[in-house]
Amino acid sequence: GAVVSQHPSRVICKSGTSVKIECRSLDFQATTMFWYRQFPKQSLMLMATSNEGSKATYEQGVEKDKFLINHASLTLSTLTVTSAHPEDSSFYICSARDLRAAFFGQGTRLTVV
Amino acid sequence: AQSVTQLDSHVSVSEGTPVLLRCNYSSSYSPSLFWYVQHPNKGLQLLLKYTSAATLVKGINGFEAEFKKSETSFHLTKPSAHMSDAAEYFCVVSAIGGSQGNLIFGKGTKLSVKP
């Protein structure tokens, strides 16, 4: 089946620094990728839709200047958490689709200290 | 608008006994429905999907789900639970008809399997 690779799986960073998370579709081209955030003991919430070659579409309440999304190619989308704060600590998951279904990356556990 | 309700936040079964994880949905379109499993600190894995073909859908690891339009349900079942089935399960509806478009997740059901 289709594979989506997300890197890194875990990252610890200091408050005020920026962190970049990569999401790659390994065996198919994805014009659209999605970024989700999962709070402890809660479901996944869509943060933004990443569109290849154009600006991302952010969900209401998500700060686009804080969560920068770049989808420069059909196989790579990146999420950069800028000026991270402890409240940004969470599990972030990307998703890419082919015609059959959505496939998910392994997720990134971000801890801001 | 589309929505998904997972009726149980936590289900506990004994190994070898049947599993039932309940899901109800609301959709203005002909929905595409999915079940995903998430093991601790892992990403999501697709178990099975329904996209308007056969109403009884068979997935991986012995799981299956039946789409019942009259009940707006898509419950996940397995005849005999294994210890390795312990995980969190998400019922998901596609926000737009078909397999494209955004996904709306249920709140998840944590499945515990006792020896």
PDB file of C-alpha atoms in Angstrom:
ATOM      1  CA  GLY A   1       0.000   0.000   0.000  1.00  0.00           C
ATOM      2  CA  ALA A   2       0.888   3.632  -0.205  1.00  0.00           C
ATOM      3  CA  VAL A   3       3.442   4.848   2.292  1.00  0.00           C
ATOM      4  CA  VAL A   4       3.716   8.207   3.934  1.00  0.00           C
ATOM      5  CA  SER A   5       6.912   8.943   5.818  1.00  0.00           C
ATOM      6  CA  GLN A   6       7.023  11.580   8.529  1.00  0.00           C
ATOM      7  CA  HIS A   7      10.208  12.803  10.158  1.00  0.00           C
ATOM      8  CA  PRO A   8      11.261  13.230  12.897  1.00  0.00           C
ATOM      9  CA  SER A   9       9.241  10.869  15.064  1.00  0.00           C
ATOM     10  CA  ARG A  10      10.230  12.685  18.236  1.00  0.00           C
ATOM     11  CA  VAL A  11      11.700  16.100  18.864  1.00  0.00           C
ATOM     12  CA  ILE A  12      12.434  18.093  21.983  1.00  0.00           C
ATOM     13  CA  CYS A  13      13.141  21.764  21.554  1.00  0.00           C
ATOM     14  CA  LYS A  14      13.609  24.819  23.697  1.00  0.00           C
ATOM     15  CA  SER A  15      10.912  27.400  24.025  1.00  0.00           C
ATOM     16  CA  GLY A  16      11.297  30.100  21.403  1.00  0.00           C
ATOM     17  CA  THR A  17      12.980  27.944  18.784  1.00  0.00           C
ATOM     18  CA  SER A  18      11.462  26.616  15.559  1.00  0.00           C
ATOM     19  CA  VAL A  19      10.928  23.019  14.547  1.00  0.00           C
ATOM     20  CA  LYS A  20      10.373  21.629  11.059  1.00  0.00           C
ATOM     21  CA  ILE A  21       8.456  18.419  10.449  1.00  0.00           C
ATOM     22  CA  GLU A  22       8.595  16.711   7.060  1.00  0.00           C
ATOM     23  CA  CYS A  23       5.941  14.583   5.419  1.00  0.00           C
ATOM     24  CA  ARG A  24       6.737  12.593   2.293  1.00  0.00           C
ATOM     25  CA  SER A  25       4.595  10.399   0.104  1.00  0.00           C
ATOM     26  CA  LEU A  26       7.007   7.674  -0.943  1.00  0.00           C
ATOM     27  CA  ASP A  27       5.290   5.890  -3.809  1.00  0.00           C
ATOM     28  CA  PHE A  28       2.635   8.250  -5.067  1.00  0.00           C
ATOM     29  CA  GLN A  29       2.186  11.914  -5.836  1.00  0.00           C
ATOM     30  CA  ALA A  30       0.024  13.915  -3.497  1.00  0.00           C
ATOM     31  CA  THR A  31      -1.318  17.256  -4.652  1.00  0.00           C
ATOM     32  CA  THR A  32      -2.950  17.642  -1.271  1.00  0.00           C
ATOM     33  CA  MET A  33      -1.659  16.759   2.163  1.00  0.00           C
ATOM     34  CA  PHE A  34      -3.254  17.350   5.532  1.00  0.00           C
ATOM     35  CA  TRP A  35      -1.760  18.209   8.890  1.00  0.00           C
ATOM     36  CA  TYR A  36      -3.454  17.079  12.090  1.00  0.00           C
ATOM     37  CA  ARG A  37      -2.785  17.692  15.735  1.00  0.00           C
ATOM     38  CA  GLN A  38      -3.708  15.262  18.452  1.00  0.00           C
ATOM     39  CA  PHE A  39      -4.113  16.476  21.988  1.00  0.00           C
ATOM     40  CA  PRO A  40      -3.717  13.977  24.845  1.00  0.00           C
ATOM     41  CA  LYS A  41      -6.680  11.623  25.111  1.00  0.00           C
ATOM     42  CA  GLN A  42      -8.465  13.427  22.309  1.00  0.00           C
ATOM     43  CA  SER A  43      -9.123  12.859  18.662  1.00  0.00           C
ATOM     44  CA  LEU A  44      -7.250  14.357  15.779  1.00  0.00           C
ATOM     45  CA  MET A  45      -8.030  17.894  14.753  1.00  0.00           C
ATOM     46  CA  LEU A  46      -7.317  19.124  11.273  1.00  0.00           C
ATOM     47  CA  MET A  47      -4.937  22.062  11.325  1.00  0.00           C
ATOM     48  CA  ALA A  48      -4.507  22.839   7.655  1.00  0.00           C
ATOM     49  CA  THR A  49      -4.706  21.546   4.130  1.00  0.00           C
ATOM     50  CA  SER A  50      -1.463  21.748   2.231  1.00  0.00           C
ATOM     51  CA  ASN A  51      -1.760  22.311  -1.515  1.00  0.00           C
ATOM     52  CA  GLU A  52       1.163  21.723  -3.827  1.00  0.00           C
ATOM     53  CA  GLY A  53       2.315  24.975  -5.377  1.00  0.00           C
ATOM     54  CA  SER A  54      -0.097  27.218  -3.521  1.00  0.00           C
ATOM     55  CA  LYS A  55      -0.840  28.528  -0.056  1.00  0.00           C
ATOM     56  CA  ALA A  56      -2.121  26.221   2.627  1.00  0.00           C
ATOM     57  CA  THR A  57      -5.680  26.471   3.855  1.00  0.00           C
ATOM     58  CA  TYR A  58      -5.859  26.796   7.619  1.00  0.00           C
ATOM     59  CA  GLU A  59      -8.694  25.758   9.867  1.00  0.00           C
ATOM     60  CA  GLN A  60     -10.336  28.311  12.072  1.00  0.00           C
ATOM     61  CA  GLY A  61      -8.300  29.054  15.149  1.00  0.00           C
ATOM     62  CA  VAL A  62      -4.988  27.839  13.727  1.00  0.00           C
ATOM     63  CA  GLU A  63      -2.354  30.561  13.508  1.00  0.00           C
ATOM     64  CA  LYS A  64      -0.878  30.471  10.042  1.00  0.00           C
ATOM     65  CA  ASP A  65       2.115  32.569  11.066  1.00  0.00           C
ATOM     66  CA  LYS A  66       2.934  30.118  13.797  1.00  0.00           C
ATOM     67  CA  PHE A  67       2.396  26.910  11.859  1.00  0.00           C
ATOM     68  CA  LEU A  68       4.080  27.477   8.515  1.00  0.00           C
ATOM     69  CA  ILE A  69       3.258  24.966   5.811  1.00  0.00           C
ATOM     70  CA  ASN A  70       5.164  24.529   2.607  1.00  0.00           C
ATOM     71  CA  HIS A  71       4.209  22.048  -0.106  1.00  0.00           C
ATOM     72  CA  ALA A  72       6.956  22.599  -2.631  1.00  0.00           C
ATOM     73  CA  SER A  73       6.648  19.314  -4.505  1.00  0.00           C
ATOM     74  CA  LEU A  74       4.134  16.569  -5.137  1.00  0.00           C
ATOM     75  CA  THR A  75       5.821  14.329  -2.588  1.00  0.00           C
ATOM     76  CA  LEU A  76       6.849  16.667   0.221  1.00  0.00           C
ATOM     77  CA  SER A  77       5.038  18.920   2.645  1.00  0.00           C
ATOM     78  CA  THR A  78       6.654  20.546   5.677  1.00  0.00           C
ATOM     79  CA  LEU A  79       5.170  21.986   8.837  1.00  0.00           C
ATOM     80  CA  THR A  80       7.303  24.461  10.757  1.00  0.00           C
ATOM     81  CA  VAL A  81       6.292  25.340  14.287  1.00  0.00           C
ATOM     82  CA  THR A  82       7.784  28.787  14.794  1.00  0.00           C
ATOM     83  CA  SER A  83       8.731  30.265  18.153  1.00  0.00           C
ATOM     84  CA  ALA A  84       7.506  27.134  19.884  1.00  0.00           C
ATOM     85  CA  HIS A  85       5.966  27.323  23.333  1.00  0.00           C
ATOM     86  CA  PRO A  86       5.200  24.527  25.804  1.00  0.00           C
ATOM     87  CA  GLU A  87       1.527  24.645  24.814  1.00  0.00           C
ATOM     88  CA  ASP A  88       2.571  23.616  21.308  1.00  0.00           C
ATOM     89  CA  SER A  89       3.706  20.282  22.705  1.00  0.00           C
ATOM     90  CA  SER A  90       1.566  17.706  20.984  1.00  0.00           C
ATOM     91  CA  PHE A  91       1.446  14.837  18.513  1.00  0.00           C
ATOM     92  CA  TYR A  92       1.386  16.036  14.915  1.00  0.00           C
ATOM     93  CA  ILE A  93       0.367  13.732  12.080  1.00  0.00           C
ATOM     94  CA  CYS A  94       0.359  14.309   8.352  1.00  0.00           C
ATOM     95  CA  SER A  95      -1.816  12.601   5.808  1.00  0.00           C
ATOM     96  CA  ALA A  96      -1.626  12.229   2.061  1.00  0.00           C
ATOM     97  CA  ARG A  97      -4.151  10.723  -0.290  1.00  0.00           C
ATOM     98  CA  ASP A  98      -4.158   8.671  -3.370  1.00  0.00           C
ATOM     99  CA  LEU A  99      -7.376   7.689  -5.133  1.00  0.00           C
ATOM    100  CA  ARG A 100      -8.120   4.897  -2.668  1.00  0.00           C
ATOM    101  CA  ALA A 101      -7.819   6.356   0.797  1.00  0.00           C
ATOM    102  CA  ALA A 102      -5.840   8.589   3.084  1.00  0.00           C
ATOM    103  CA  PHE A 103      -2.543   7.341   4.439  1.00  0.00           C
ATOM    104  CA  PHE A 104      -0.870   8.702   7.493  1.00  0.00           C
ATOM    105  CA  GLY A 105       2.635   9.378   8.585  1.00  0.00           C
ATOM    106  CA  GLN A 106       3.997   7.873  11.768  1.00  0.00           C
ATOM    107  CA  GLY A 107       3.452  11.121  13.631  1.00  0.00           C
ATOM    108  CA  THR A 108       5.827  13.485  15.414  1.00  0.00           C
ATOM    109  CA  ARG A 109       5.830  13.860  19.161  1.00  0.00           C
ATOM    110  CA  LEU A 110       6.869  17.468  19.832  1.00  0.00           C
ATOM    111  CA  THR A 111       7.901  18.443  23.332  1.00  0.00           C
ATOM    112  CA  VAL A 112       8.745  22.076  24.003  1.00  0.00           C
ATOM    113  CA  VAL A 113      10.682  22.693  27.190  1.00  0.00           C
TER     114      VAL A 113
ATOM    115  CA  ALA B   1     -22.591  18.655   7.569  1.00  0.00           C
ATOM    116  CA  GLN B   2     -20.758  15.477   8.368  1.00  0.00           C
ATOM    117  CA  SER B   3     -20.111  14.148  11.846  1.00  0.00           C
ATOM    118  CA  VAL B   4     -19.001  10.957  13.522  1.00  0.00           C
ATOM    119  CA  THR B   5     -19.918   9.656  16.949  1.00  0.00           C
ATOM    120  CA  GLN B   6     -18.066   6.841  18.616  1.00  0.00           C
ATOM    121  CA  LEU B   7     -20.348   5.708  21.368  1.00  0.00           C
ATOM    122  CA  ASP B   8     -17.746   4.237  23.706  1.00  0.00           C
ATOM    123  CA  SER B   9     -14.543   5.954  24.766  1.00  0.00           C
ATOM    124  CA  HIS B  10     -13.196   2.726  26.266  1.00  0.00           C
ATOM    125  CA  VAL B  11     -13.979  -0.931  25.610  1.00  0.00           C
ATOM    126  CA  SER B  12     -12.426  -3.788  27.531  1.00  0.00           C
ATOM    127  CA  VAL B  13     -12.637  -7.416  26.417  1.00  0.00           C
ATOM    128  CA  SER B  14     -10.960 -10.665  27.296  1.00  0.00           C
ATOM    129  CA  GLU B  15      -8.617 -12.324  24.846  1.00  0.00           C
ATOM    130  CA  GLY B  16     -10.522 -14.667  22.569  1.00  0.00           C
ATOM    131  CA  THR B  17     -13.873 -12.921  22.993  1.00  0.00           C
ATOM    132  CA  PRO B  18     -15.635 -10.818  20.335  1.00  0.00           C
ATOM    133  CA  VAL B  19     -14.942  -7.139  19.816  1.00  0.00           C
ATOM    134  CA  LEU B  20     -17.592  -4.537  18.999  1.00  0.00           C
ATOM    135  CA  LEU B  21     -16.655  -0.885  18.553  1.00  0.00           C
ATOM    136  CA  ARG B  22     -19.625   1.298  17.742  1.00  0.00           C
ATOM    137  CA  CYS B  23     -19.765   4.203  15.331  1.00  0.00           C
ATOM    138  CA  ASN B  24     -22.625   6.340  14.078  1.00  0.00           C
ATOM    139  CA  TYR B  25     -22.280   8.959  11.404  1.00  0.00           C
ATOM    140  CA  SER B  26     -24.145  11.855   9.908  1.00  0.00           C
ATOM    141  CA  SER B  27     -23.606  12.864   6.318  1.00  0.00           C
ATOM    142  CA  SER B  28     -25.408  14.892   3.698  1.00  0.00           C
ATOM    143  CA  TYR B  29     -23.661  12.957   0.955  1.00  0.00           C
ATOM    144  CA  SER B  30     -23.163   9.299   0.254  1.00  0.00           C
ATOM    145  CA  PRO B  31     -20.390   8.866   2.774  1.00  0.00           C
ATOM    146  CA  SER B  32     -17.055   7.179   2.584  1.00  0.00           C
ATOM    147  CA  LEU B  33     -16.314   5.643   5.967  1.00  0.00           C
ATOM    148  CA  PHE B  34     -13.082   4.348   7.405  1.00  0.00           C
ATOM    149  CA  TRP B  35     -11.721   2.712  10.495  1.00  0.00           C
ATOM    150  CA  TYR B  36      -8.175   3.506  11.547  1.00  0.00           C
ATOM    151  CA  VAL B  37      -6.128   2.009  14.358  1.00  0.00           C
ATOM    152  CA  GLN B  38      -3.462   3.820  16.330  1.00  0.00           C
ATOM    153  CA  HIS B  39      -1.069   1.879  18.517  1.00  0.00           C
ATOM    154  CA  PRO B  40       0.674   3.793  21.310  1.00  0.00           C
ATOM    155  CA  ASN B  41       3.015   6.470  19.980  1.00  0.00           C
ATOM    156  CA  LYS B  42       2.453   5.301  16.430  1.00  0.00           C
ATOM    157  CA  GLY B  43       0.782   6.822  13.418  1.00  0.00           C
ATOM    158  CA  LEU B  44      -2.556   5.738  12.064  1.00  0.00           C
ATOM    159  CA  GLN B  45      -3.091   2.568  10.090  1.00  0.00           C
ATOM    160  CA  LEU B  46      -6.064   1.978   7.814  1.00  0.00           C
ATOM    161  CA  LEU B  47      -8.078  -1.051   8.904  1.00  0.00           C
ATOM    162  CA  LEU B  48     -10.825  -0.928   6.315  1.00  0.00           C
ATOM    163  CA  LYS B  49     -12.967   1.398   4.261  1.00  0.00           C
ATOM    164  CA  TYR B  50     -16.457   1.610   2.823  1.00  0.00           C
ATOM    165  CA  THR B  51     -16.992   3.498  -0.416  1.00  0.00           C
ATOM    166  CA  SER B  52     -20.499   2.497  -1.592  1.00  0.00           C
ATOM    167  CA  ALA B  53     -19.663  -1.024  -2.722  1.00  0.00           C
ATOM    168  CA  ALA B  54     -20.438  -4.052  -0.538  1.00  0.00           C
ATOM    169  CA  THR B  55     -21.979  -3.070   2.787  1.00  0.00           C
ATOM    170  CA  LEU B  56     -19.958  -5.666   4.704  1.00  0.00           C
ATOM    171  CA  VAL B  57     -16.343  -4.632   4.515  1.00  0.00           C
ATOM    172  CA  LYS B  58     -13.485  -6.900   5.494  1.00  0.00           C
ATOM    173  CA  GLY B  59     -10.256  -5.361   6.677  1.00  0.00           C
ATOM    174  CA  ILE B  60      -6.887  -6.390   7.962  1.00  0.00           C
ATOM    175  CA  ASN B  61      -6.197  -8.444  11.080  1.00  0.00           C
ATOM    176  CA  GLY B  62      -9.620 -10.097  11.030  1.00  0.00           C
ATOM    177  CA  PHE B  63     -11.636  -6.918  11.479  1.00  0.00           C
ATOM    178  CA  GLU B  64     -14.779  -6.163   9.552  1.00  0.00           C
ATOM    179  CA  ALA B  65     -17.467  -3.501   9.575  1.00  0.00           C
ATOM    180  CA  GLU B  66     -20.994  -3.317   8.239  1.00  0.00           C
ATOM    181  CA  PHE B  67     -22.455  -0.183   6.722  1.00  0.00           C
ATOM    182  CA  LYS B  68     -26.106   0.167   7.731  1.00  0.00           C
ATOM    183  CA  LYS B  69     -27.677   3.176   6.098  1.00  0.00           C
ATOM    184  CA  SER B  70     -30.992   2.817   7.935  1.00  0.00           C
ATOM    185  CA  GLU B  71     -29.179   2.971  11.263  1.00  0.00           C
ATOM    186  CA  THR B  72     -26.452   5.376  10.077  1.00  0.00           C
ATOM    187  CA  SER B  73     -23.964   3.019  11.672  1.00  0.00           C
ATOM    188  CA  PHE B  74     -20.596   1.550  10.757  1.00  0.00           C
ATOM    189  CA  HIS B  75     -19.678  -0.651  13.703  1.00  0.00           C
ATOM    190  CA  LEU B  76     -16.335  -2.444  13.790  1.00  0.00           C
ATOM    191  CA  THR B  77     -16.229  -6.096  14.838  1.00  0.00           C
ATOM    192  CA  LYS B  78     -13.818  -8.946  15.264  1.00  0.00           C
ATOM    193  CA  PRO B  79     -14.792 -12.489  16.291  1.00  0.00           C
ATOM    194  CA  SER B  80     -11.885 -13.108  18.633  1.00  0.00           C
ATOM    195  CA  ALA B  81      -9.679 -10.470  20.247  1.00  0.00           C
ATOM    196  CA  HIS B  82      -5.912 -10.790  20.450  1.00  0.00           C
ATOM    197  CA  MET B  83      -3.639  -9.015  22.884  1.00  0.00           C
ATOM    198  CA  SER B  84      -2.075  -7.183  19.946  1.00  0.00           C
ATOM    199  CA  ASP B  85      -5.445  -5.583  19.162  1.00  0.00           C
ATOM    200  CA  ALA B  86      -5.111  -3.301  22.182  1.00  0.00           C
ATOM    201  CA  ALA B  87      -4.974   0.182  20.668  1.00  0.00           C
ATOM    202  CA  GLU B  88      -7.109   3.198  19.919  1.00  0.00           C
ATOM    203  CA  TYR B  89      -9.577   2.974  17.076  1.00  0.00           C
ATOM    204  CA  PHE B  90     -10.961   5.885  15.100  1.00  0.00           C
ATOM    205  CA  CYS B  91     -14.086   5.901  12.985  1.00  0.00           C
ATOM    206  CA  VAL B  92     -13.728   8.441  10.198  1.00  0.00           C
ATOM    207  CA  VAL B  93     -16.021   9.914   7.580  1.00  0.00           C
ATOM    208  CA  SER B  94     -14.866  11.645   4.457  1.00  0.00           C
ATOM    209  CA  ALA B  95     -16.145  15.202   4.423  1.00  0.00           C
ATOM    210  CA  ILE B  96     -16.843  15.121   0.725  1.00  0.00           C
ATOM    211  CA  GLY B  97     -18.442  12.234  -1.127  1.00  0.00           C
ATOM    212  CA  GLY B  98     -15.877   9.742  -2.358  1.00  0.00           C
ATOM    213  CA  SER B  99     -12.364   9.079  -1.179  1.00  0.00           C
ATOM    214  CA  GLN B 100     -11.116  12.582  -1.809  1.00  0.00           C
ATOM    215  CA  GLY B 101     -11.484  15.477   0.519  1.00  0.00           C
ATOM    216  CA  ASN B 102     -11.059  16.058   4.195  1.00  0.00           C
ATOM    217  CA  LEU B 103     -11.574  13.543   6.966  1.00  0.00           C
ATOM    218  CA  ILE B 104     -13.617  13.971  10.109  1.00  0.00           C
ATOM    219  CA  PHE B 105     -12.538  11.827  13.019  1.00  0.00           C
ATOM    220  CA  GLY B 106     -14.550  10.378  15.836  1.00  0.00           C
ATOM    221  CA  LYS B 107     -13.161  10.875  19.311  1.00  0.00           C
ATOM    222  CA  GLY B 108     -11.700   7.399  19.340  1.00  0.00           C
ATOM    223  CA  THR B 109     -12.330   4.205  21.306  1.00  0.00           C
ATOM    224  CA  LYS B 110      -9.581   2.732  23.377  1.00  0.00           C
ATOM    225  CA  LEU B 111      -9.650  -1.042  23.245  1.00  0.00           C
ATOM    226  CA  SER B 112      -8.116  -2.968  26.124  1.00  0.00           C
ATOM    227  CA  VAL B 113      -7.622  -6.727  25.885  1.00  0.00           C
ATOM    228  CA  LYS B 114      -7.277  -8.726  29.084  1.00  0.00           C
ATOM    229  CA  PRO B 115      -5.393 -12.026  29.166  1.00  0.00           C
TER     230      PRO B 115
END
